[in-house]
């Protein structure tokens, strides 16, 4: 298209209809780019103010101010509450101590549940981190039942396996690290160290470090690879350097405990992802990948469906 | 005893804290140059807002009140440090009351966008973030950056372009809005 000629024709009112349409598209596009340009210019001009910008720990500050604000706003009966609280903590500590003592000898039918994440150390040296609203029942020596989400770091004992009863099955290990999230509808197991045997509705699975298994009664079992380690869950930070999009997605799915559906086309995954997710929700992570890798996706239930991507 | 109606509920208060704590700390820090002190000032202001809600009125712009209080507090502290302990608490109180030359919504919006840029830079690909930080935050020239990172000036330009594009996308419509208010700032 000869732009000058077209513009002249339109000014004179002699332009063809379709030429006018083309020009309108061009004008809209130009306005859009101008807007983009102005916005980028604004970022560019504002950014030097970031010189010497300070990071602070908002969460820590909130905890601090939160405590003070409650004390000052309820000054009248603070003392009573404080005494009661200290007394309760004391009773709690004594009973815990008593419980711990009895555990060593019998370790039977101990139940852990509660409204916050807690760490439990078993008599055999194993560590179990039980997430909020999850229930762990100890049925005997190295024999527990789980409902909910827990992370296991099991001490090695070649003589006696450690078993976790889950909804619809059982997980058996000698000594290893893994995570289980189990409910009536769905169970997922993620292994970070060693080997794990899983029995689920008369099927057996052998998992090794770096594998993530999703089980449910109405869907096919799903296994994928990842390199999520306990430190990721503890620090809430995921870092990817020069990794393929598929690798990134597999890790994200395992981290957030989702099943991943990758497009069935054999399109090569040429993306090289360099990024860092710092304590972000799945929604935030996905919207960033939308920008970085042009993925289009859908989250239905506990499944992430990748429809397409472009890089 | 008269019970003051609560203007702020707990979750609104927490929301204000989450959104504005770091930007406010930086407003105070830019004046006082002492981060611990800046944090103390901001925490004091938040406590004051929560505990003295009866002093606020419904029409008052709480955000503007917060920013102005923090700025005035910080100014007053350095002024006091300079003059010595000559100023009495009474005068201090008069000066810290947030009324004269208040910080308006546009300025607050600017602080918030700045904070978003700060967060978003970390989300950029590492090389991109490095180039952008060196150029914009540390004020190095493109050729200095090129030397520093052993890349060409052209590559530096590419990284900068990419950084700006990604930052704009991450901040999505936040800037569009403020630019509508600030027409004339940018030619």
Short mmCIF file of C-alpha atoms in Angstrom, two decimals:
data_model
loop_
_atom_site.label_atom_id
_atom_site.label_comp_id
_atom_site.label_asym_id
_atom_site.label_seq_id
_atom_site.Cartn_x
_atom_site.Cartn_y
_atom_site.Cartn_z
CA UNK A 1 0.00 0.00 0.00
CA UNK A 2 1.24 3.45 -0.84
CA UNK A 3 0.48 5.13 2.46
CA UNK A 4 1.02 8.71 1.33
CA UNK A 5 -1.23 8.29 -1.66
CA UNK A 6 -3.92 6.62 0.40
CA UNK A 7 -3.88 9.34 3.04
CA UNK A 8 -4.12 12.00 0.35
CA UNK A 9 -7.02 10.19 -1.28
CA UNK A 10 -8.86 9.99 2.01
CA UNK A 11 -8.28 13.66 2.74
CA UNK A 12 -9.68 14.47 -0.68
CA UNK A 13 -12.53 12.04 -0.06
CA UNK A 14 -11.60 9.94 -3.03
CA UNK A 15 -10.22 6.86 -1.23
CA UNK A 16 -11.73 3.46 -1.77
CA UNK A 17 -13.65 1.96 1.17
CA UNK A 18 -11.18 -0.83 1.83
CA UNK A 19 -8.26 1.55 1.74
CA UNK A 20 -9.97 3.62 4.36
CA UNK A 21 -10.45 0.50 6.48
CA UNK A 22 -6.76 -0.34 6.17
CA UNK A 23 -5.87 3.12 7.27
CA UNK A 24 -8.16 2.87 10.29
CA UNK A 25 -6.50 -0.39 11.34
CA UNK A 26 -3.12 1.25 10.91
CA UNK A 27 -4.28 4.23 12.99
CA UNK A 28 -5.58 1.97 15.78
CA UNK A 29 -2.36 0.01 15.81
CA UNK A 30 -0.37 3.20 15.91
CA UNK A 31 -2.42 4.44 18.87
CA UNK A 32 -1.87 1.15 20.66
CA UNK A 33 1.89 1.30 20.07
CA UNK A 34 1.98 4.92 21.12
CA UNK A 35 0.25 3.98 24.36
CA UNK A 36 2.72 1.16 24.91
CA UNK A 37 5.59 3.48 24.17
CA UNK A 38 4.33 6.08 26.64
CA UNK A 39 3.92 3.45 29.33
CA UNK A 40 7.42 2.11 28.78
CA UNK A 41 8.73 5.65 28.86
CA UNK A 42 7.01 6.16 32.20
CA UNK A 43 8.66 3.03 33.65
CA UNK A 44 11.95 4.24 32.22
CA UNK A 45 11.62 7.64 33.84
CA UNK A 46 10.42 6.36 37.20
CA UNK A 47 12.99 3.60 37.63
CA UNK A 48 15.97 5.77 38.63
CA UNK A 49 14.01 6.46 41.84
CA UNK A 50 14.73 2.83 42.69
CA UNK A 51 18.31 3.80 43.42
CA UNK A 52 18.90 2.74 47.02
CA UNK A 53 15.37 1.30 47.30
CA UNK A 54 15.12 -0.74 50.47
CA UNK A 55 13.57 -4.13 50.91
CA UNK A 56 11.84 -4.78 54.23
CA UNK A 57 10.21 -7.81 55.77
CA UNK A 58 6.54 -6.86 55.67
CA UNK A 59 5.41 -10.13 57.22
CA UNK A 60 7.74 -9.78 60.19
CA UNK A 61 6.69 -6.18 60.71
CA UNK A 62 3.05 -7.22 60.62
CA UNK A 63 3.61 -9.87 63.30
CA UNK A 64 5.29 -7.25 65.45
CA UNK A 65 2.63 -4.59 65.06
CA UNK A 66 -0.16 -7.16 65.27
CA UNK A 67 0.96 -8.20 68.76
CA UNK A 68 1.15 -4.61 69.99
CA UNK A 69 -2.15 -3.63 68.51
CA UNK A 70 -3.94 -6.46 70.33
CA UNK A 71 -2.30 -5.64 73.62
CA UNK A 72 -3.07 -1.94 73.46
CA UNK A 73 -6.63 -2.36 72.30
CA UNK A 74 -7.48 -4.79 75.08
CA UNK A 75 -5.53 -3.24 77.86
CA UNK A 76 -8.30 -3.82 80.41
CA UNK A 77 -8.06 -7.56 80.66
CA UNK A 78 -4.62 -8.28 79.27
CA UNK A 79 -3.19 -9.47 82.54
CA UNK A 80 -5.82 -12.10 83.04
CA UNK A 81 -5.45 -13.37 79.53
CA UNK A 82 -1.69 -13.42 79.80
CA UNK A 83 -1.76 -15.44 82.99
CA UNK A 84 -4.29 -17.83 81.50
CA UNK A 85 -2.19 -18.17 78.34
CA UNK A 86 1.00 -18.87 80.27
CA UNK A 87 -0.83 -21.38 82.40
CA UNK A 88 -2.23 -23.11 79.33
CA UNK A 89 1.18 -23.25 77.68
CA UNK A 90 2.56 -24.71 80.87
CA UNK A 91 -0.12 -27.40 81.02
CA UNK A 92 0.44 -28.07 77.33
CA UNK A 93 4.17 -28.46 77.81
CA UNK A 94 3.73 -30.80 80.75
CA UNK A 95 1.24 -32.99 78.94
CA UNK A 96 3.40 -33.03 75.79
CA UNK A 97 6.36 -34.09 77.87
CA UNK A 98 4.26 -36.81 79.44
CA UNK A 99 2.99 -37.89 76.02
CA UNK A 100 6.49 -37.95 74.58
CA UNK A 101 7.67 -40.10 77.45
CA UNK A 102 4.91 -42.63 76.98
CA UNK A 103 5.43 -42.61 73.19
CA UNK A 104 8.93 -43.95 73.48
CA UNK A 105 7.78 -47.06 75.22
CA UNK A 106 4.47 -47.86 73.52
CA UNK A 107 4.09 -45.48 70.52
CA UNK A 108 0.53 -46.55 70.00
CA UNK A 109 -2.48 -44.66 68.72
CA UNK A 110 -0.97 -41.24 68.86
CA UNK A 111 -2.98 -38.74 66.89
CA UNK A 112 -1.62 -35.48 65.54
CA UNK A 113 -3.97 -32.96 64.06
CA UNK A 114 -4.41 -29.27 64.38
CA UNK A 115 -4.82 -25.90 62.82
CA UNK A 116 -1.18 -25.31 62.05
CA UNK A 117 1.80 -27.03 60.49
CA UNK A 118 3.72 -29.09 63.01
CA UNK A 119 6.82 -31.21 63.09
CA UNK A 120 6.82 -34.52 64.86
CA UNK A 121 9.83 -36.60 65.73
CA UNK A 122 9.23 -40.28 66.12
CA UNK A 123 11.09 -42.56 68.49
CA UNK A 124 13.05 -44.15 65.62
CA UNK A 125 14.53 -40.75 64.60
CA UNK A 126 12.14 -40.09 61.71
CA UNK A 127 10.84 -36.57 61.15
CA UNK A 128 7.35 -35.90 59.91
CA UNK A 129 6.03 -32.46 59.05
CA UNK A 130 2.26 -32.43 59.15
CA UNK A 131 0.50 -29.65 57.32
CA UNK A 132 -2.43 -27.67 58.61
CA UNK A 133 -5.73 -29.57 58.88
CA UNK A 134 -4.10 -32.96 58.32
CA UNK A 135 -4.38 -35.95 60.62
CA UNK A 136 -1.62 -38.44 61.28
CA UNK A 137 -2.35 -41.46 63.44
CA UNK A 138 0.41 -43.66 64.73
CA UNK A 139 -0.78 -47.26 64.93
CA UNK A 140 2.41 -48.89 66.10
CA UNK A 141 6.14 -48.88 65.57
CA UNK A 142 6.83 -47.44 62.06
CA UNK A 143 3.19 -47.75 61.12
CA UNK A 144 1.04 -44.64 60.57
CA UNK A 145 -2.15 -43.55 58.83
CA UNK A 146 -2.45 -40.21 57.06
CA UNK A 147 -5.37 -38.06 56.03
CA UNK A 148 -4.16 -34.84 54.43
CA UNK A 149 -0.73 -33.50 53.60
CA UNK A 150 2.57 -34.46 55.25
CA UNK A 151 6.26 -34.55 54.52
CA UNK A 152 8.20 -37.62 55.68
CA UNK A 153 11.90 -37.91 56.40
CA UNK A 154 12.16 -41.51 57.48
CA UNK A 155 15.17 -42.92 59.31
CA UNK A 156 16.68 -46.03 57.73
CA UNK A 157 15.93 -49.36 59.32
CA UNK A 158 16.70 -52.40 57.14
CA UNK A 159 14.87 -54.66 59.56
CA UNK A 160 11.56 -52.90 59.69
CA UNK A 161 9.77 -51.07 56.90
CA UNK A 162 7.90 -47.86 57.54
CA UNK A 163 4.37 -47.86 56.25
CA UNK A 164 1.82 -45.12 55.71
CA UNK A 165 -1.79 -46.09 55.17
CA UNK A 166 -3.43 -43.70 52.69
CA UNK A 167 -6.92 -43.46 51.23
CA UNK A 168 -7.31 -46.58 49.12
CA UNK A 169 -3.81 -47.93 49.68
CA UNK A 170 -0.48 -48.02 51.41
CA UNK A 171 3.01 -46.57 51.01
CA UNK A 172 5.95 -48.70 52.14
CA UNK A 173 9.59 -47.61 52.58
CA UNK A 174 12.80 -48.58 54.31
CA UNK A 175 14.28 -45.12 54.76
CA UNK A 176 13.75 -42.14 52.50
CA UNK A 177 12.20 -38.71 52.05
CA UNK A 178 8.85 -38.14 50.41
CA UNK A 179 5.64 -36.17 50.59
CA UNK A 180 2.10 -37.51 50.62
CA UNK A 181 -1.10 -35.58 50.12
CA UNK A 182 -4.04 -37.92 50.52
CA UNK A 183 -7.80 -37.46 50.56
CA UNK A 184 -10.80 -39.60 49.63
CA UNK A 185 -10.79 -38.27 46.07
CA UNK A 186 -7.12 -38.13 45.28
CA UNK A 187 -3.65 -38.99 46.54
CA UNK A 188 -0.33 -37.64 45.38
CA UNK A 189 3.13 -38.84 46.36
CA UNK A 190 6.33 -37.02 45.61
CA UNK A 191 9.69 -38.68 46.32
CA UNK A 192 12.80 -36.61 47.00
CA UNK A 193 15.18 -39.31 48.18
CA UNK A 194 15.47 -43.10 48.03
CA UNK A 195 12.79 -45.55 46.92
CA UNK A 196 9.11 -45.82 47.76
CA UNK A 197 6.68 -48.65 47.14
CA UNK A 198 3.02 -47.71 46.69
CA UNK A 199 0.09 -50.11 46.76
CA UNK A 200 -3.15 -48.62 45.49
CA UNK A 201 -6.33 -50.53 44.57
CA UNK A 202 -4.44 -53.77 43.92
CA UNK A 203 -1.79 -52.06 41.77
CA UNK A 204 1.82 -51.60 42.74
CA UNK A 205 4.11 -48.68 41.88
CA UNK A 206 7.83 -48.38 42.54
CA UNK A 207 8.88 -44.75 42.77
CA UNK A 208 12.42 -43.36 42.91
CA UNK A 209 13.79 -39.95 43.82
CA UNK A 210 12.45 -37.21 41.56
CA UNK A 211 9.18 -38.91 40.73
CA UNK A 212 5.71 -37.57 41.34
CA UNK A 213 2.67 -39.87 41.32
CA UNK A 214 -0.99 -38.90 41.27
CA UNK A 215 -3.62 -41.51 42.10
CA UNK A 216 -7.38 -41.35 42.08
CA UNK A 217 -10.08 -43.98 41.86
CA UNK A 218 -11.59 -42.69 38.60
CA UNK A 219 -8.48 -41.65 36.65
CA UNK A 220 -5.33 -43.32 35.32
CA UNK A 221 -2.29 -43.14 37.54
CA UNK A 222 0.01 -40.32 36.48
CA UNK A 223 3.80 -40.28 36.96
CA UNK A 224 6.16 -37.47 36.11
CA UNK A 225 9.73 -36.39 36.84
CA UNK A 226 10.76 -33.33 38.83
CA UNK A 227 13.63 -31.97 40.90
CA UNK A 228 11.70 -30.44 43.72
CA UNK A 229 13.49 -30.98 47.03
CA UNK A 230 12.37 -30.40 50.62
CA UNK A 231 14.21 -27.10 50.63
CA UNK A 232 11.83 -25.81 47.95
CA UNK A 233 8.82 -26.40 50.13
CA UNK A 234 10.57 -24.90 53.11
CA UNK A 235 11.85 -21.77 51.34
CA UNK A 236 8.93 -21.36 48.90
CA UNK A 237 11.42 -20.36 46.21
CA UNK A 238 11.66 -21.95 42.77
CA UNK A 239 14.54 -21.00 40.49
CA UNK A 240 14.85 -22.04 36.84
CA UNK A 241 17.94 -21.33 34.80
CA UNK A 242 17.95 -22.08 31.09
CA UNK A 243 15.35 -24.83 31.46
CA UNK A 244 12.85 -26.04 28.88
CA UNK A 245 9.23 -25.03 29.35
CA UNK A 246 8.19 -28.65 29.83
CA UNK A 247 10.74 -29.10 32.60
CA UNK A 248 9.52 -25.90 34.27
CA UNK A 249 5.88 -26.96 34.03
CA UNK A 250 6.56 -30.45 35.39
CA UNK A 251 8.26 -28.95 38.40
CA UNK A 252 5.54 -26.39 38.95
CA UNK A 253 2.87 -29.08 38.74
CA UNK A 254 4.74 -31.24 41.28
CA UNK A 255 5.38 -28.28 43.56
CA UNK A 256 1.77 -27.11 43.62
CA UNK A 257 0.53 -30.71 43.56
CA UNK A 258 -1.27 -30.64 40.22
CA UNK A 259 -1.49 -33.14 37.37
CA UNK A 260 -0.01 -31.78 34.12
CA UNK A 261 -1.43 -32.28 30.64
CA UNK A 262 1.08 -31.42 27.92
CA UNK A 263 -0.14 -30.79 24.34
CA UNK A 264 -0.10 -34.01 22.32
CA UNK A 265 1.43 -32.35 19.24
CA UNK A 266 5.10 -33.08 18.76
CA UNK A 267 5.98 -29.43 18.68
CA UNK A 268 9.57 -29.10 19.90
CA UNK A 269 9.89 -27.24 23.17
CA UNK A 270 12.54 -24.67 22.27
CA UNK A 271 11.79 -22.33 25.19
CA UNK A 272 14.64 -21.48 27.50
CA UNK A 273 13.13 -20.27 30.74
CA UNK A 274 15.11 -18.14 33.17
CA UNK A 275 13.07 -17.08 36.13
CA UNK A 276 12.48 -17.17 39.83
CA UNK A 277 9.26 -17.60 41.75
CA UNK A 278 9.32 -16.29 45.28
CA UNK A 279 6.45 -17.50 47.42
CA UNK A 280 3.90 -17.07 44.63
CA UNK A 281 0.51 -18.60 44.06
CA UNK A 282 -0.05 -20.90 41.10
CA UNK A 283 -2.13 -18.16 39.46
CA UNK A 284 0.76 -15.69 39.69
CA UNK A 285 3.22 -18.24 38.33
CA UNK A 286 0.99 -19.13 35.40
CA UNK A 287 0.28 -15.53 34.46
CA UNK A 288 4.01 -14.88 34.41
CA UNK A 289 4.60 -17.88 32.15
CA UNK A 290 1.88 -16.49 29.94
CA UNK A 291 4.15 -13.51 29.40
CA UNK A 292 7.47 -15.36 29.26
CA UNK A 293 6.50 -18.31 27.09
CA UNK A 294 3.19 -17.31 25.58
CA UNK A 295 1.45 -20.37 27.00
CA UNK A 296 -2.27 -20.72 26.86
CA UNK A 297 -3.64 -22.99 29.56
CA UNK A 298 -6.61 -24.02 31.62
CA UNK A 299 -6.79 -25.17 35.22
CA UNK A 300 -9.62 -27.60 35.84
CA UNK A 301 -9.82 -29.18 39.26
CA UNK A 302 -6.35 -30.42 40.13
CA UNK A 303 -5.11 -30.53 36.54
CA UNK A 304 -3.18 -27.94 34.55
CA UNK A 305 -3.91 -28.32 30.84
CA UNK A 306 -1.36 -26.68 28.55
CA UNK A 307 -3.02 -25.92 25.24
CA UNK A 308 -0.23 -24.21 23.37
CA UNK A 309 2.92 -22.16 23.82
CA UNK A 310 5.18 -20.09 21.64
CA UNK A 311 8.79 -19.11 22.07
CA UNK B 1 -17.91 5.37 77.75
CA UNK B 2 -18.46 6.10 74.09
CA UNK B 3 -17.38 3.36 71.76
CA UNK B 4 -16.00 4.75 68.53
CA UNK B 5 -17.32 3.20 65.37
CA UNK B 6 -14.58 1.27 63.64
CA UNK B 7 -13.81 2.77 60.27
CA UNK B 8 -11.31 0.06 59.47
CA UNK B 9 -12.00 -3.60 59.85
CA UNK B 10 -9.14 -5.98 60.44
CA UNK B 11 -8.80 -7.23 56.87
CA UNK B 12 -8.86 -3.71 55.39
CA UNK B 13 -6.16 -2.74 57.85
CA UNK B 14 -4.05 -5.79 56.94
CA UNK B 15 -4.57 -4.99 53.25
CA UNK B 16 -3.33 -1.44 53.75
CA UNK B 17 -0.34 -2.75 55.64
CA UNK B 18 0.59 -5.33 52.98
CA UNK B 19 0.29 -2.88 50.10
CA UNK B 20 1.90 0.16 51.64
CA UNK B 21 4.44 -1.00 54.23
CA UNK B 22 7.47 -1.18 51.94
CA UNK B 23 6.60 1.94 49.91
CA UNK B 24 6.09 3.89 53.15
CA UNK B 25 9.36 2.62 54.63
CA UNK B 26 11.08 3.91 51.51
CA UNK B 27 9.42 7.31 51.78
CA UNK B 28 10.78 7.60 55.32
CA UNK B 29 14.14 6.10 54.40
CA UNK B 30 14.69 8.60 51.60
CA UNK B 31 14.39 11.36 54.17
CA UNK B 32 16.16 9.89 57.18
CA UNK B 33 18.61 7.48 55.55
CA UNK B 34 18.14 5.05 58.43
CA UNK B 35 16.12 1.93 57.62
CA UNK B 36 15.50 0.83 61.22
CA UNK B 37 14.25 4.27 62.07
CA UNK B 38 12.13 4.34 58.90
CA UNK B 39 10.48 1.06 59.86
CA UNK B 40 9.81 2.34 63.39
CA UNK B 41 8.15 5.45 61.99
CA UNK B 42 5.89 3.46 59.66
CA UNK B 43 4.93 0.96 62.35
CA UNK B 44 4.10 3.83 64.72
CA UNK B 45 1.85 5.41 62.14
CA UNK B 46 0.01 2.14 61.52
CA UNK B 47 -0.46 1.57 65.25
CA UNK B 48 -1.71 5.10 65.61
CA UNK B 49 -4.23 4.61 62.83
CA UNK B 50 -5.52 1.40 64.34
CA UNK B 51 -5.65 2.55 67.94
CA UNK B 52 -7.01 6.02 67.36
CA UNK B 53 -9.69 5.33 64.81
CA UNK B 54 -11.98 7.70 66.67
CA UNK B 55 -9.67 10.51 65.54
CA UNK B 56 -10.13 9.63 61.90
CA UNK B 57 -13.30 10.56 60.13
CA UNK B 58 -15.00 8.65 57.41
CA UNK B 59 -14.39 11.16 54.65
CA UNK B 60 -10.70 11.36 55.37
CA UNK B 61 -8.39 9.83 52.83
CA UNK B 62 -6.61 7.31 55.02
CA UNK B 63 -3.86 6.61 52.49
CA UNK B 64 -3.04 10.27 52.09
CA UNK B 65 -3.06 10.58 55.88
CA UNK B 66 -0.60 7.66 56.20
CA UNK B 67 1.88 8.93 53.65
CA UNK B 68 1.76 12.49 54.91
CA UNK B 69 2.18 11.37 58.53
CA UNK B 70 5.16 9.19 57.65
CA UNK B 71 6.84 11.93 55.66
CA UNK B 72 6.25 14.57 58.33
CA UNK B 73 7.41 12.23 61.09
CA UNK B 74 10.65 11.52 59.23
CA UNK B 75 11.19 15.21 58.46
CA UNK B 76 10.56 16.12 62.06
CA UNK B 77 13.01 13.54 63.35
CA UNK B 78 15.88 14.77 61.21
CA UNK B 79 14.99 18.36 62.02
CA UNK B 80 15.11 17.49 65.70
CA UNK B 81 18.42 15.74 65.29
CA UNK B 82 19.82 18.82 63.61
CA UNK B 83 18.58 21.33 66.13
CA UNK B 84 19.15 19.08 69.10
CA UNK B 85 16.54 18.29 71.69
CA UNK B 86 15.35 21.88 71.81
CA UNK B 87 11.95 21.25 70.35
CA UNK B 88 9.35 20.13 72.80
CA UNK B 89 6.98 17.26 72.22
CA UNK B 90 4.12 19.67 71.88
CA UNK B 91 5.61 21.39 68.86
CA UNK B 92 6.51 18.00 67.46
CA UNK B 93 2.90 16.95 67.72
CA UNK B 94 1.71 20.04 65.90
CA UNK B 95 4.13 19.44 63.10
CA UNK B 96 3.34 15.78 62.67
CA UNK B 97 -0.40 16.24 62.42
CA UNK B 98 -1.13 15.36 58.83
CA UNK B 99 -2.82 18.36 57.34
CA UNK B 100 -0.53 20.81 55.59
CA UNK B 101 0.65 20.01 52.06
CA UNK B 102 -0.73 16.48 52.11
CA UNK B 103 0.58 13.78 49.78
CA UNK B 104 -2.14 13.21 47.20
CA UNK B 105 -3.41 10.08 45.46
CA UNK B 106 -1.33 10.63 42.33
CA UNK B 107 1.87 10.70 44.31
CA UNK B 108 0.83 7.63 46.30
CA UNK B 109 0.02 5.82 43.05
CA UNK B 110 3.54 6.68 41.86
CA UNK B 111 5.07 5.15 45.01
CA UNK B 112 2.98 2.02 44.50
CA UNK B 113 4.02 1.66 40.85
CA UNK B 114 7.64 2.15 41.85
CA UNK B 115 7.23 -0.65 44.36
CA UNK B 116 5.66 -2.86 41.69
CA UNK B 117 8.58 -2.16 39.35
CA UNK B 118 10.95 -3.11 42.17
CA UNK B 119 9.15 -6.45 42.66
CA UNK B 120 8.79 -7.08 38.93
CA UNK B 121 12.48 -6.57 38.17
CA UNK B 122 13.19 -9.72 40.18
CA UNK B 123 10.85 -11.64 37.92
CA UNK B 124 12.75 -10.68 34.77
CA UNK B 125 15.15 -13.17 33.21
CA UNK B 126 18.45 -12.78 35.16
CA UNK B 127 20.49 -11.04 32.38
CA UNK B 128 17.63 -8.71 31.60
CA UNK B 129 17.22 -7.80 35.26
CA UNK B 130 20.97 -7.22 35.61
CA UNK B 131 21.14 -4.89 32.61
CA UNK B 132 18.04 -2.98 33.66
CA UNK B 133 19.29 -2.55 37.23
CA UNK B 134 22.73 -1.38 36.09
CA UNK B 135 21.31 1.10 33.60
CA UNK B 136 18.34 2.52 35.44
CA UNK B 137 18.92 1.98 39.12
CA UNK B 138 22.69 2.38 39.23
CA UNK B 139 22.85 4.85 36.35
CA UNK B 140 25.60 3.18 34.29
CA UNK B 141 25.90 3.97 30.60
CA UNK B 142 25.22 1.28 27.98
CA UNK B 143 28.91 1.08 27.06
CA UNK B 144 29.90 0.70 30.72
CA UNK B 145 27.42 -2.14 31.07
CA UNK B 146 28.64 -3.73 27.85
CA UNK B 147 32.23 -3.67 29.17
CA UNK B 148 31.15 -4.94 32.53
CA UNK B 149 29.18 -7.91 31.21
CA UNK B 150 31.40 -8.63 28.19
CA UNK B 151 28.55 -8.18 25.75
CA UNK B 152 27.98 -5.73 22.91
CA UNK B 153 26.16 -2.40 23.29
CA UNK B 154 23.59 -3.76 20.85
CA UNK B 155 22.88 -6.69 23.22
CA UNK B 156 22.54 -4.25 26.12
CA UNK B 157 19.97 -2.32 24.09
CA UNK B 158 18.11 -5.52 23.32
CA UNK B 159 18.02 -6.49 27.00
CA UNK B 160 16.75 -3.02 27.92
CA UNK B 161 14.01 -3.17 25.30
CA UNK B 162 12.96 -6.60 26.48
CA UNK B 163 13.04 -5.51 30.14
CA UNK B 164 10.77 -2.54 29.44
CA UNK B 165 8.36 -4.63 27.39
CA UNK B 166 8.15 -7.32 30.08
CA UNK B 167 7.82 -4.78 32.90
CA UNK B 168 5.01 -3.04 31.07
CA UNK B 169 3.24 -6.38 30.60
CA UNK B 170 3.72 -7.30 34.27
CA UNK B 171 2.36 -3.98 35.46
CA UNK B 172 -0.44 -4.39 32.91
CA UNK B 173 -3.06 -1.67 33.27
CA UNK B 174 -1.64 0.00 36.41
CA UNK B 175 0.28 2.57 34.38
CA UNK B 176 -2.42 3.26 31.82
CA UNK B 177 -4.56 4.59 34.65
CA UNK B 178 -1.99 6.90 36.14
CA UNK B 179 -1.02 8.23 32.73
CA UNK B 180 -4.60 9.34 32.26
CA UNK B 181 -4.20 11.50 35.36
CA UNK B 182 -0.77 12.74 34.54
CA UNK B 183 -1.19 13.88 30.96
CA UNK B 184 1.39 16.50 30.32
CA UNK B 185 4.11 14.79 32.34
CA UNK B 186 5.21 12.85 29.29
CA UNK B 187 5.41 14.61 25.92
#
